[in-house]
Short mmCIF file of C-alpha atoms in Angstrom, two decimals:
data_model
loop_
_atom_site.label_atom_id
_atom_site.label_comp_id
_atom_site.label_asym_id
_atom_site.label_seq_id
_atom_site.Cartn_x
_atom_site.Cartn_y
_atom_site.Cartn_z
CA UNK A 1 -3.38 -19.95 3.59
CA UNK A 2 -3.53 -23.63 2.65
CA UNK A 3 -3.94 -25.48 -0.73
CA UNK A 4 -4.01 -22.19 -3.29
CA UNK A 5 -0.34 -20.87 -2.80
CA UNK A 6 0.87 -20.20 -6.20
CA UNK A 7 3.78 -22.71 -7.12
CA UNK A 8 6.00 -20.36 -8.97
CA UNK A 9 5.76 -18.12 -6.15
CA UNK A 10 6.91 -21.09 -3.28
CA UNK A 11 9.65 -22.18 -5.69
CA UNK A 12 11.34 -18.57 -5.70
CA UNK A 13 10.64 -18.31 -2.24
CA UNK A 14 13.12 -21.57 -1.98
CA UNK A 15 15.39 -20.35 -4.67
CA UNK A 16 16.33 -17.45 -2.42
CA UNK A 17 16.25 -18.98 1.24
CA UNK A 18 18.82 -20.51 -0.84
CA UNK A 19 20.69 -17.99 -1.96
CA UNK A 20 20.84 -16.37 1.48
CA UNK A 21 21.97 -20.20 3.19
CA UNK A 22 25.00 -19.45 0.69
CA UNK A 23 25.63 -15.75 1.71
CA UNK A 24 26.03 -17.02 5.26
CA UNK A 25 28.31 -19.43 4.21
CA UNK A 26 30.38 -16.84 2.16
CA UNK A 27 29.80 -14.09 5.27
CA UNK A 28 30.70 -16.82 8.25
CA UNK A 29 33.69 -15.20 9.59
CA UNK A 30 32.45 -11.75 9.48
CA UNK A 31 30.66 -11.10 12.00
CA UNK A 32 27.24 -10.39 10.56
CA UNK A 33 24.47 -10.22 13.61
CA UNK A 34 21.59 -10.09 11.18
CA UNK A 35 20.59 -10.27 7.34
CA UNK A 36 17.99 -9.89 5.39
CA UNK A 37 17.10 -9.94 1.25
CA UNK A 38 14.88 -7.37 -0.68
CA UNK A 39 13.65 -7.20 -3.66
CA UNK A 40 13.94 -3.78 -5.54
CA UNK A 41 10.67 -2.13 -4.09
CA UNK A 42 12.55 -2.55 -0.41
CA UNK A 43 9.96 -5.40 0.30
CA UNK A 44 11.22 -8.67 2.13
CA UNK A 45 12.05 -11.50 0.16
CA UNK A 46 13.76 -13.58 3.00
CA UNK A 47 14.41 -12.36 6.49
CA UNK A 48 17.12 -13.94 9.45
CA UNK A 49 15.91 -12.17 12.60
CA UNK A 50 13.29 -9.73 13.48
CA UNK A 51 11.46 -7.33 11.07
CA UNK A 52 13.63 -4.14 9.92
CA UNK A 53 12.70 -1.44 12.04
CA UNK A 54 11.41 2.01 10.40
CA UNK A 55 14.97 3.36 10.72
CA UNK A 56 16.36 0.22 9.20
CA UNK A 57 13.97 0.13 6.47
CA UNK A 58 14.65 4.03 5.67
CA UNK A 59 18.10 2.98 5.56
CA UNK A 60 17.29 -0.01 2.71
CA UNK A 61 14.92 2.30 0.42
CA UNK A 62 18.00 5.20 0.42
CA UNK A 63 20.87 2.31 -0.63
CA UNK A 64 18.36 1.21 -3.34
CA UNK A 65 17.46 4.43 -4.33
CA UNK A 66 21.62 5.43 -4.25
CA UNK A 67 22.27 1.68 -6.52
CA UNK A 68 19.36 2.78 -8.93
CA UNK A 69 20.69 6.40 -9.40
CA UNK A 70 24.08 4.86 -9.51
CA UNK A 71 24.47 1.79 -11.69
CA UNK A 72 28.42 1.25 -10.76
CA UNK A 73 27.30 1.39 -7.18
CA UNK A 74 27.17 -1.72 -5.66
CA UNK A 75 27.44 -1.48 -1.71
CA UNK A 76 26.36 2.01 0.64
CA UNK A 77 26.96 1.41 4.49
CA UNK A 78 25.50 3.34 7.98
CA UNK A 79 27.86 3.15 10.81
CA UNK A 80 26.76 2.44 14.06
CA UNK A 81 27.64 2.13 17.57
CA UNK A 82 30.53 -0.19 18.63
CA UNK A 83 31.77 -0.24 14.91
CA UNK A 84 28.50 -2.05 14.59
CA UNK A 85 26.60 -0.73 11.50
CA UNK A 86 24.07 -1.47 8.91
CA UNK A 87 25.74 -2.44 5.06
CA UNK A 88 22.93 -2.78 2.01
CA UNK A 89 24.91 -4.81 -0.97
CA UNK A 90 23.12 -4.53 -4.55
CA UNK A 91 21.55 -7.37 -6.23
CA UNK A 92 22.64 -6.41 -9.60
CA UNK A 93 22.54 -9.31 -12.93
CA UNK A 94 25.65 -9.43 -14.87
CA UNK A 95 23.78 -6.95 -17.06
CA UNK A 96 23.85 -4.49 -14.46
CA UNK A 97 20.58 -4.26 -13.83
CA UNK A 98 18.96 -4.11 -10.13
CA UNK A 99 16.75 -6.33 -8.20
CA UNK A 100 17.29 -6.00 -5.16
CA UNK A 101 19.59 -5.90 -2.00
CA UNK A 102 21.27 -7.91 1.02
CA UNK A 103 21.25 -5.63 4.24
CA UNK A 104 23.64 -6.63 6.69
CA UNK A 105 23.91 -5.71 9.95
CA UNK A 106 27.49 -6.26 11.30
CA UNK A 107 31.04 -5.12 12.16
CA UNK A 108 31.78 -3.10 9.45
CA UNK A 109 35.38 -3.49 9.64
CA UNK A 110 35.39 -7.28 9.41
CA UNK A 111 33.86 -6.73 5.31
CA UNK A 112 36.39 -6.25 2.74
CA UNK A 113 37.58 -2.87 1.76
CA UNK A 114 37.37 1.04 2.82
CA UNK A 115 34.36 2.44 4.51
CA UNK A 116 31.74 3.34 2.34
CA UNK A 117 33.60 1.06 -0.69
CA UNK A 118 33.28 -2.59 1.29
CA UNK A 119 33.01 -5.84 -1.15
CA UNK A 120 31.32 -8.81 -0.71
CA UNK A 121 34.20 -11.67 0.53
CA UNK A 122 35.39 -14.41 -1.63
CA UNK A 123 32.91 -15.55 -4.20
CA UNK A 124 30.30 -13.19 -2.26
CA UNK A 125 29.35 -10.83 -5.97
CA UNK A 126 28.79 -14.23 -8.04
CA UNK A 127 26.14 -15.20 -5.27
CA UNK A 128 24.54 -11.61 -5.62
CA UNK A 129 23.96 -11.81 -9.32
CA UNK A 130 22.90 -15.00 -8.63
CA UNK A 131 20.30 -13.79 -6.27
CA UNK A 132 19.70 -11.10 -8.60
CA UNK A 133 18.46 -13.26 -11.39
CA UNK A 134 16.30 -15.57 -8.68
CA UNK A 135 14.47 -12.06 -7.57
CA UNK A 136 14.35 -10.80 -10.99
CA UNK A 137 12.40 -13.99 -12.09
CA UNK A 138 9.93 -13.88 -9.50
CA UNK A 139 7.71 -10.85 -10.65
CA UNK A 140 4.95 -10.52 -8.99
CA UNK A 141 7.12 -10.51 -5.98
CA UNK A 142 4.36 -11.25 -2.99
CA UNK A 143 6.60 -12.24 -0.28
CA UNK A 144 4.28 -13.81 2.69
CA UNK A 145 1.73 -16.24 3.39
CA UNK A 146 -1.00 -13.48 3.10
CA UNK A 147 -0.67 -12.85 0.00
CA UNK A 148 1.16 -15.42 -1.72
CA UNK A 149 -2.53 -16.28 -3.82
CA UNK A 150 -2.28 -12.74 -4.76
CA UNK A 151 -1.74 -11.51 -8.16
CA UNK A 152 0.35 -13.95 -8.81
CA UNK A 153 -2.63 -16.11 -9.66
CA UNK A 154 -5.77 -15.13 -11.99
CA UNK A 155 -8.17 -16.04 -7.74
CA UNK A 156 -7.70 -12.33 -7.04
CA UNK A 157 -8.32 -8.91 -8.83
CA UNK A 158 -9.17 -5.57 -7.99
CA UNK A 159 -12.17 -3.67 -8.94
CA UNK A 160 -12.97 -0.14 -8.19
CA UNK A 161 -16.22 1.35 -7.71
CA UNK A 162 -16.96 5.34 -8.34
CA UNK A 163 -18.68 7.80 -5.89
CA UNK A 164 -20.63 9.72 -8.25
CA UNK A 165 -21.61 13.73 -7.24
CA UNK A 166 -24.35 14.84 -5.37
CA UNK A 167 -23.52 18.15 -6.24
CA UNK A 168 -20.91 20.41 -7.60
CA UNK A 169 -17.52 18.92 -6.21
CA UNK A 170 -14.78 19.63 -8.81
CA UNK A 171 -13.52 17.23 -11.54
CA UNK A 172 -11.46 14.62 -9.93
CA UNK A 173 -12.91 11.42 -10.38
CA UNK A 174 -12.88 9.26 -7.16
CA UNK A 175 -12.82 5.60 -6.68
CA UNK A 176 -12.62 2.88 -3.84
CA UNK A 177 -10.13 0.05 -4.57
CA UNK A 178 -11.60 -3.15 -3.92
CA UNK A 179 -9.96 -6.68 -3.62
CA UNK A 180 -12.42 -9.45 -4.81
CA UNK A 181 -12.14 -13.19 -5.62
CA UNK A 182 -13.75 -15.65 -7.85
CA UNK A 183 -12.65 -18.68 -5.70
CA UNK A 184 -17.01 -18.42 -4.65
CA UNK A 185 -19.20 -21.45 -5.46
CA UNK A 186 -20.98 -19.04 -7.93
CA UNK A 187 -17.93 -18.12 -9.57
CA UNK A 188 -19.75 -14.47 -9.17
CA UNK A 189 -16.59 -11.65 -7.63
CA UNK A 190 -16.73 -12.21 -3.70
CA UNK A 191 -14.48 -10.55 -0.82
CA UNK A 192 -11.72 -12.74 0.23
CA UNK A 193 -12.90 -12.61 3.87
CA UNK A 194 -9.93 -14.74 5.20
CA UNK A 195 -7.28 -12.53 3.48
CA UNK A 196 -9.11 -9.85 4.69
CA UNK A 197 -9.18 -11.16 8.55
CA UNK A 198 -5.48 -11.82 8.24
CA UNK A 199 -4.71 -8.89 7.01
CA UNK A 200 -6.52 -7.12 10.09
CA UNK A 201 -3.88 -9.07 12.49
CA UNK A 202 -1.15 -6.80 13.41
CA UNK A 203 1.76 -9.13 13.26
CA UNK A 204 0.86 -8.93 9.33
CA UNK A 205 3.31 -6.53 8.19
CA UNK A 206 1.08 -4.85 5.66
CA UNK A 207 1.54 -7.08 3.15
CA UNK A 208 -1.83 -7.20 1.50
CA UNK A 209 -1.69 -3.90 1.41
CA UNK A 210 1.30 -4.02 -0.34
CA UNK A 211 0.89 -5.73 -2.93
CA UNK A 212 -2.78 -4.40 -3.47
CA UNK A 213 -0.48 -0.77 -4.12
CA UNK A 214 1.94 -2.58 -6.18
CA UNK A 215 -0.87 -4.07 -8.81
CA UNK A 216 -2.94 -0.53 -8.41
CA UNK A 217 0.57 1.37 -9.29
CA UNK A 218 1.29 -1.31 -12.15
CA UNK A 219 -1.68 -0.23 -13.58
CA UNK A 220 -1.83 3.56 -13.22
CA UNK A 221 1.64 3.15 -14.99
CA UNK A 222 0.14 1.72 -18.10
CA UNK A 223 -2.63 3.86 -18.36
CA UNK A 224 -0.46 7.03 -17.17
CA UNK A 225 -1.93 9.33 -19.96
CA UNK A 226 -5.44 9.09 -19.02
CA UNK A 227 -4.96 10.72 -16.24
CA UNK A 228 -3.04 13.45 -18.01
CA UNK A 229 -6.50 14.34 -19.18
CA UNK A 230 -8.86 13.74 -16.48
CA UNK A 231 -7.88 13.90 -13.15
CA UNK A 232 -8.81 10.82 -11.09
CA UNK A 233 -8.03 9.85 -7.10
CA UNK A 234 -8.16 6.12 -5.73
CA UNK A 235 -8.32 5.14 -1.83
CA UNK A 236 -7.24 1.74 -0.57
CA UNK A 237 -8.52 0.42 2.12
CA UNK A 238 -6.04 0.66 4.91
CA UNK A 239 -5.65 -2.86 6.90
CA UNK A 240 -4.96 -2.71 10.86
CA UNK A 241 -1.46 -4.73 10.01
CA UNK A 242 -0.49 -2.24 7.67
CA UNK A 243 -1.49 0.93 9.83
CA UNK A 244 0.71 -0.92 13.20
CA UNK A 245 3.52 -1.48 10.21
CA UNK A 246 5.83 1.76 10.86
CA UNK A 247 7.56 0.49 7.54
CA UNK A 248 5.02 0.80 5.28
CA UNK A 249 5.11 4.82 4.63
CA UNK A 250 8.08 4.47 3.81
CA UNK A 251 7.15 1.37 1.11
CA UNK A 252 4.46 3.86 -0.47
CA UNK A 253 6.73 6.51 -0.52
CA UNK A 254 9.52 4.70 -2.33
CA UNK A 255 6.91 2.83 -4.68
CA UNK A 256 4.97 6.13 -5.71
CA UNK A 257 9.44 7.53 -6.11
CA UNK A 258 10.40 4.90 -8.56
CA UNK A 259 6.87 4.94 -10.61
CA UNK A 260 6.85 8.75 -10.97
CA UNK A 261 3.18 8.51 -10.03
CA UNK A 262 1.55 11.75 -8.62
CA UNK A 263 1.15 11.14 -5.16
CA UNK A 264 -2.38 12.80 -5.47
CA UNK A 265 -3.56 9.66 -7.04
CA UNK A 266 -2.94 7.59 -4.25
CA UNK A 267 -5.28 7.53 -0.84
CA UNK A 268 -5.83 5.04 1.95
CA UNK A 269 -9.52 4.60 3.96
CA UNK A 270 -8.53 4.37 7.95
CA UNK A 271 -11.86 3.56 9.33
CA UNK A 272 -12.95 5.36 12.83
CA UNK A 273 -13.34 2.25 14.57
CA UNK A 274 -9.34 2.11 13.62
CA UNK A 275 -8.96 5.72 14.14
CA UNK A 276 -10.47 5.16 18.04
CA UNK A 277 -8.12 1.99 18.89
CA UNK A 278 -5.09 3.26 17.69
CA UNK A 279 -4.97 7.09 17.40
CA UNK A 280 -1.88 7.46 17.89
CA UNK A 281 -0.93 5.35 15.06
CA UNK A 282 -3.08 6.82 12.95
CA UNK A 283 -1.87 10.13 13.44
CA UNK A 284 1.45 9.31 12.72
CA UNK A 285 -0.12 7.54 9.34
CA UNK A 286 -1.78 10.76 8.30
CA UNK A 287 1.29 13.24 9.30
CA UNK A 288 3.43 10.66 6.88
CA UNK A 289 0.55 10.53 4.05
CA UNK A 290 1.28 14.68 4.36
CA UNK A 291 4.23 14.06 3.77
CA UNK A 292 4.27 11.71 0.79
CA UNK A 293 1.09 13.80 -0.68
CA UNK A 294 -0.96 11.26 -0.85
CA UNK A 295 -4.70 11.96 0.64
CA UNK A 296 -6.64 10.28 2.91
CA UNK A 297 -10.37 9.04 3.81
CA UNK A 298 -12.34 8.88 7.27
CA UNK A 299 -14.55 5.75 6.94
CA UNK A 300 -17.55 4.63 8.52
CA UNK A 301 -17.38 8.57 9.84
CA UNK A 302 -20.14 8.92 13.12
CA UNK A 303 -18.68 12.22 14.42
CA UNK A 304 -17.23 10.16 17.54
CA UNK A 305 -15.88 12.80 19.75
CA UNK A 306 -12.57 10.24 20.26
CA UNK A 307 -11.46 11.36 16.66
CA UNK A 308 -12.29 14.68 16.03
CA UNK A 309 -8.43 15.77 16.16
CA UNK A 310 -7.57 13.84 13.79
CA UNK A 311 -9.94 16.01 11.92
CA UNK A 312 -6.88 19.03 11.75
CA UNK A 313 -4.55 16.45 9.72
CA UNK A 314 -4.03 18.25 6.47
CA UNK A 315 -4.23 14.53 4.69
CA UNK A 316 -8.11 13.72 5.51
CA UNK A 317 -9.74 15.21 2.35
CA UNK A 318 -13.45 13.25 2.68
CA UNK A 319 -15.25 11.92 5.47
CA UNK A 320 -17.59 8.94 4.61
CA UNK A 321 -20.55 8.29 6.40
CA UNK A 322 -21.55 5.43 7.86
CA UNK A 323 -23.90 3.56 6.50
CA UNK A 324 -25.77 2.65 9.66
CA UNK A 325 -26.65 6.76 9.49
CA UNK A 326 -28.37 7.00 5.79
CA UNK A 327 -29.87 3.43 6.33
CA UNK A 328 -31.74 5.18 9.56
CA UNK A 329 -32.25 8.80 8.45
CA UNK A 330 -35.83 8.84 6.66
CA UNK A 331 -36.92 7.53 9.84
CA UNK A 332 -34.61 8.54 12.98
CA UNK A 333 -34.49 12.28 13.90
CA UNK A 334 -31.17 11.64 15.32
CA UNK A 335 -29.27 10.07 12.49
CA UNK A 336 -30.90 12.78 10.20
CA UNK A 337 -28.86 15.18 12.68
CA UNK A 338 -25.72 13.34 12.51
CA UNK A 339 -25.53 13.76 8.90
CA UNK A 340 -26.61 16.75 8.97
CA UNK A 341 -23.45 18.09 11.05
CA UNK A 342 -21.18 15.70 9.14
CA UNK A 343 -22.23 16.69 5.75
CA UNK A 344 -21.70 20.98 7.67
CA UNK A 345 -18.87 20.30 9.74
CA UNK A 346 -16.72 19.00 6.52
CA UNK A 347 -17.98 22.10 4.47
CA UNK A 348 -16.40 24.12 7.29
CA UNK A 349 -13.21 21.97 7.54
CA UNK A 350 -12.71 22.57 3.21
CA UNK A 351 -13.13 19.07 2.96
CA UNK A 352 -15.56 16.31 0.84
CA UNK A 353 -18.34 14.22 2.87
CA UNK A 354 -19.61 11.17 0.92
CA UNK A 355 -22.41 8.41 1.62
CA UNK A 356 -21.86 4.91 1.01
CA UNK A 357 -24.41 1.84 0.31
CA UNK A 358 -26.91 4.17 -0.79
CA UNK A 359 -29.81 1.78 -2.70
CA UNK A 360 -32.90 4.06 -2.83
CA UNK A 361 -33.13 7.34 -4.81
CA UNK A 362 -35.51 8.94 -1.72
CA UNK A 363 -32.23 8.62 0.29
CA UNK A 364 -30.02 9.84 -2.14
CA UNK A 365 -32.52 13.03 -2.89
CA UNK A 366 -32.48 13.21 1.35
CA UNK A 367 -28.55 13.08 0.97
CA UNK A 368 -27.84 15.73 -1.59
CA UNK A 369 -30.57 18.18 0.04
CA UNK A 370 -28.46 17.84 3.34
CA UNK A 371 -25.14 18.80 1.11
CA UNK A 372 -23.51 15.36 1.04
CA UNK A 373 -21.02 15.49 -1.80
CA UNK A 374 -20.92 12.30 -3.15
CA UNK A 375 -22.58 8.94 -2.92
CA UNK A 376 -21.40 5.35 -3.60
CA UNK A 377 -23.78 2.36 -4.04
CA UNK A 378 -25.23 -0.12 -6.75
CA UNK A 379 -28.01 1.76 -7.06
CA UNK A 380 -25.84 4.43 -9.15
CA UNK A 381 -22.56 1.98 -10.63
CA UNK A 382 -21.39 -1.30 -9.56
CA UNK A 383 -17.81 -2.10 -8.59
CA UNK A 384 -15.84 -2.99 -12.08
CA UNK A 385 -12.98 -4.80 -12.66
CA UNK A 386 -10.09 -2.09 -12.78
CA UNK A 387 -9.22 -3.51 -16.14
CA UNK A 388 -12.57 -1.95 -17.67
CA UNK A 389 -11.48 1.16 -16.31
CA UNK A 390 -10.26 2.61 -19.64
CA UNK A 391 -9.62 5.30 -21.83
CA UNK A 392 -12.82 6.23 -23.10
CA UNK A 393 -14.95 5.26 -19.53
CA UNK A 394 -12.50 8.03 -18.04
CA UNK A 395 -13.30 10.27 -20.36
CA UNK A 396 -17.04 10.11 -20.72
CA UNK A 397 -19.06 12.95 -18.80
CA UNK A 398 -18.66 12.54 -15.18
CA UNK A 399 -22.30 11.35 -14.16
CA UNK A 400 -24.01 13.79 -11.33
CA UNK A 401 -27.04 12.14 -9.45
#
């Protein structure tokens, strides 16, 4: 992105390429192949060699997990092949308190100290509460390119819109999680389309999506109580970069671990053109999102034959409809049919259907006749800022069209 980065977010990103130039210093002599700094979610702050793979990144969120569990805990190591092995020091500020970590992979035996109990080498712990302070001073921690004119700066914000019921469909309140801008010549909330294309390319790491699940989780921690009362559900919409990431399951696990946050809160949207060019990744995705208990959202839904077995995943709780169906079914016989066996098909499967884009109330009256659950359009509520999204809007009567 060029021109809008956010300064205070390129500073810390120089304050702690810093930091790790003087970790190598401290570390030459070691024999370290490879390191990396994190901040305390287990997201990248500065990187030496390739991206962690999923086993290394399982390895990170576990030592930050053990140093966060542990306060006098400052170093947890894997070993490896070869007396090669993987060591994760803590970040910790001479309060104690944890930022983040430097994952090392090296010859364990060339660190100071007994396995499991290594230390950081000459003046190695000042430079880690040094780092700690740098990463603990950066908050909103957005870490790439993508999304470094992300929250960090007042450009981007997210909004939700509601799918209100067609029909009886229990009391959770569902909403799509939308990213919007004001950088628009109207000033009016647009989609940042060229965040959004990078965050398609699969080199991207997820990191839109990450820190569009950071803000979301930020939130849902403030207003934790409201949902105490009324239950509520919120899908993201799942980028290509993210889905190809095999680290980021693990990143919503560990986020939804140290905000407490009911994984049922949480969804993603995996669209079926996604769900045709990379099945196999989006199986995986949904077997993890099983795991995690977080639920998850068909999109643009056609019944393509290419994805009905993803269909069996125990995540996919609501299949939405694409909109070229509803915009065609007054009129075409065929797309009438189509939503017709969606709308049956996820009856029989125990799960929701929804339509989306829905502007005229003769489709919406076509809609609920052929039991489609739920709708989602401007002609019923348009997307708000999830700021507005409080207390007493949760906990009005839950509209049914």
């Amino acid at each position: 992105m060029s021109g809008g980065s956010d300064t205070t977010i390129k500073t810390l990103r120089t304050k702690v390429a810093e930091s790790a130039l003087a970790l190598s210093e401290a570390l030459s002599g070691c024999n370290v192949l490879r390191m990396s700094i994190h901040d305390a979610t287990g997201a990248t702050a500065w990187n030496g060699g390739a991206p962690l793979t999923a086993a290394e990144h399982d390895f990170l969120l576990d030592a930050l997990d053990c140093f966060a569990l542990e306060p006098a805990r400052n170093m947890v190591e894997q070993a490896g092949e070869n007396g090669i092995g993987l060591a994760a020091f803590a970040a910790r500020d001479p309060r104690g308190a944890l930022h983040g970590a430097l994952l090392l992979q090296a010859e364990l035996v060339t660190l100071n100290g007994r396995p499991g109990d290594r230390q950081m080498p000459g003046h190695g712990d000042r430079l880690l509460r040094q780092l700690a302070l740098r990463l603990g001073n950066g908050a909103p921690q957005v870490t790439t390119d993508a999304t470094t004119t992300g929250f960090g700066n007042s450009s981007l914000t997210l909004y939700v819109q509601q799918l209100l019921k067609l029909g009886a469909a229990g009391r959770t309140r569902r909403f799509e999680v939308l990213l919007r801008t004001r950088n628009s010549p109207s000033g009016q909330p647009v989609l940042p389309q060229e965040l959004i294309a990078e965050a398609e390319d699969p080199a991207s790491g997820g990191q839109l999506d990450r820190a569009v699940l950071g803000e979301l989780c930020r939130w849902l921690i403030e207003n934790r109580a409201q949902f105490d009362v009324e239950p509520a559900a919120f899908s993201i919409n799942l980028s290509t970069g993210a889905l190809l990431d095999e680290t980021f399951p693990a990143f919503v696990a560990h986020t939804l671990r140290e905000t407490r946050l009911n994984p049922r809160l949480i969804g993603f949207e995996v669209r079926e053109s996604q769900c045709r060019a990379h099945f196999a990744a989006v199986q995986r995705f949904l077997e993890r999102c099983e795991e995690i208990g977080c639920h998850a959202v068909i999109d643009d839904f056609t019944f393509h034959s290419d994805v009905l077995g993803l269909l069996r995943a125990r995540a996919v709780r609501m299949l939405k409809i694409c909109p070229s169906l509803t915009l065609d079914g007054l009129a075409d016989k065929v797309s009438q049919a189509q939503v017709a066996a969606i709308s049956h098909g996820s009856r029989v499967l125990g799960i929701h259907s929804a339509a989306k884009r829905i502007e005229s109330a003769k489709v919406r009256q076509w809609l609920a006749a052929a039991g489609v659950e739920f709708a989602q359009g401007y002609l019923f509520e348009s997307p708000i800022p999830l700021s507005d999204l409080g207390a007493a809007r949760m906990a009005a009567p839950h509209t049914r069209l």
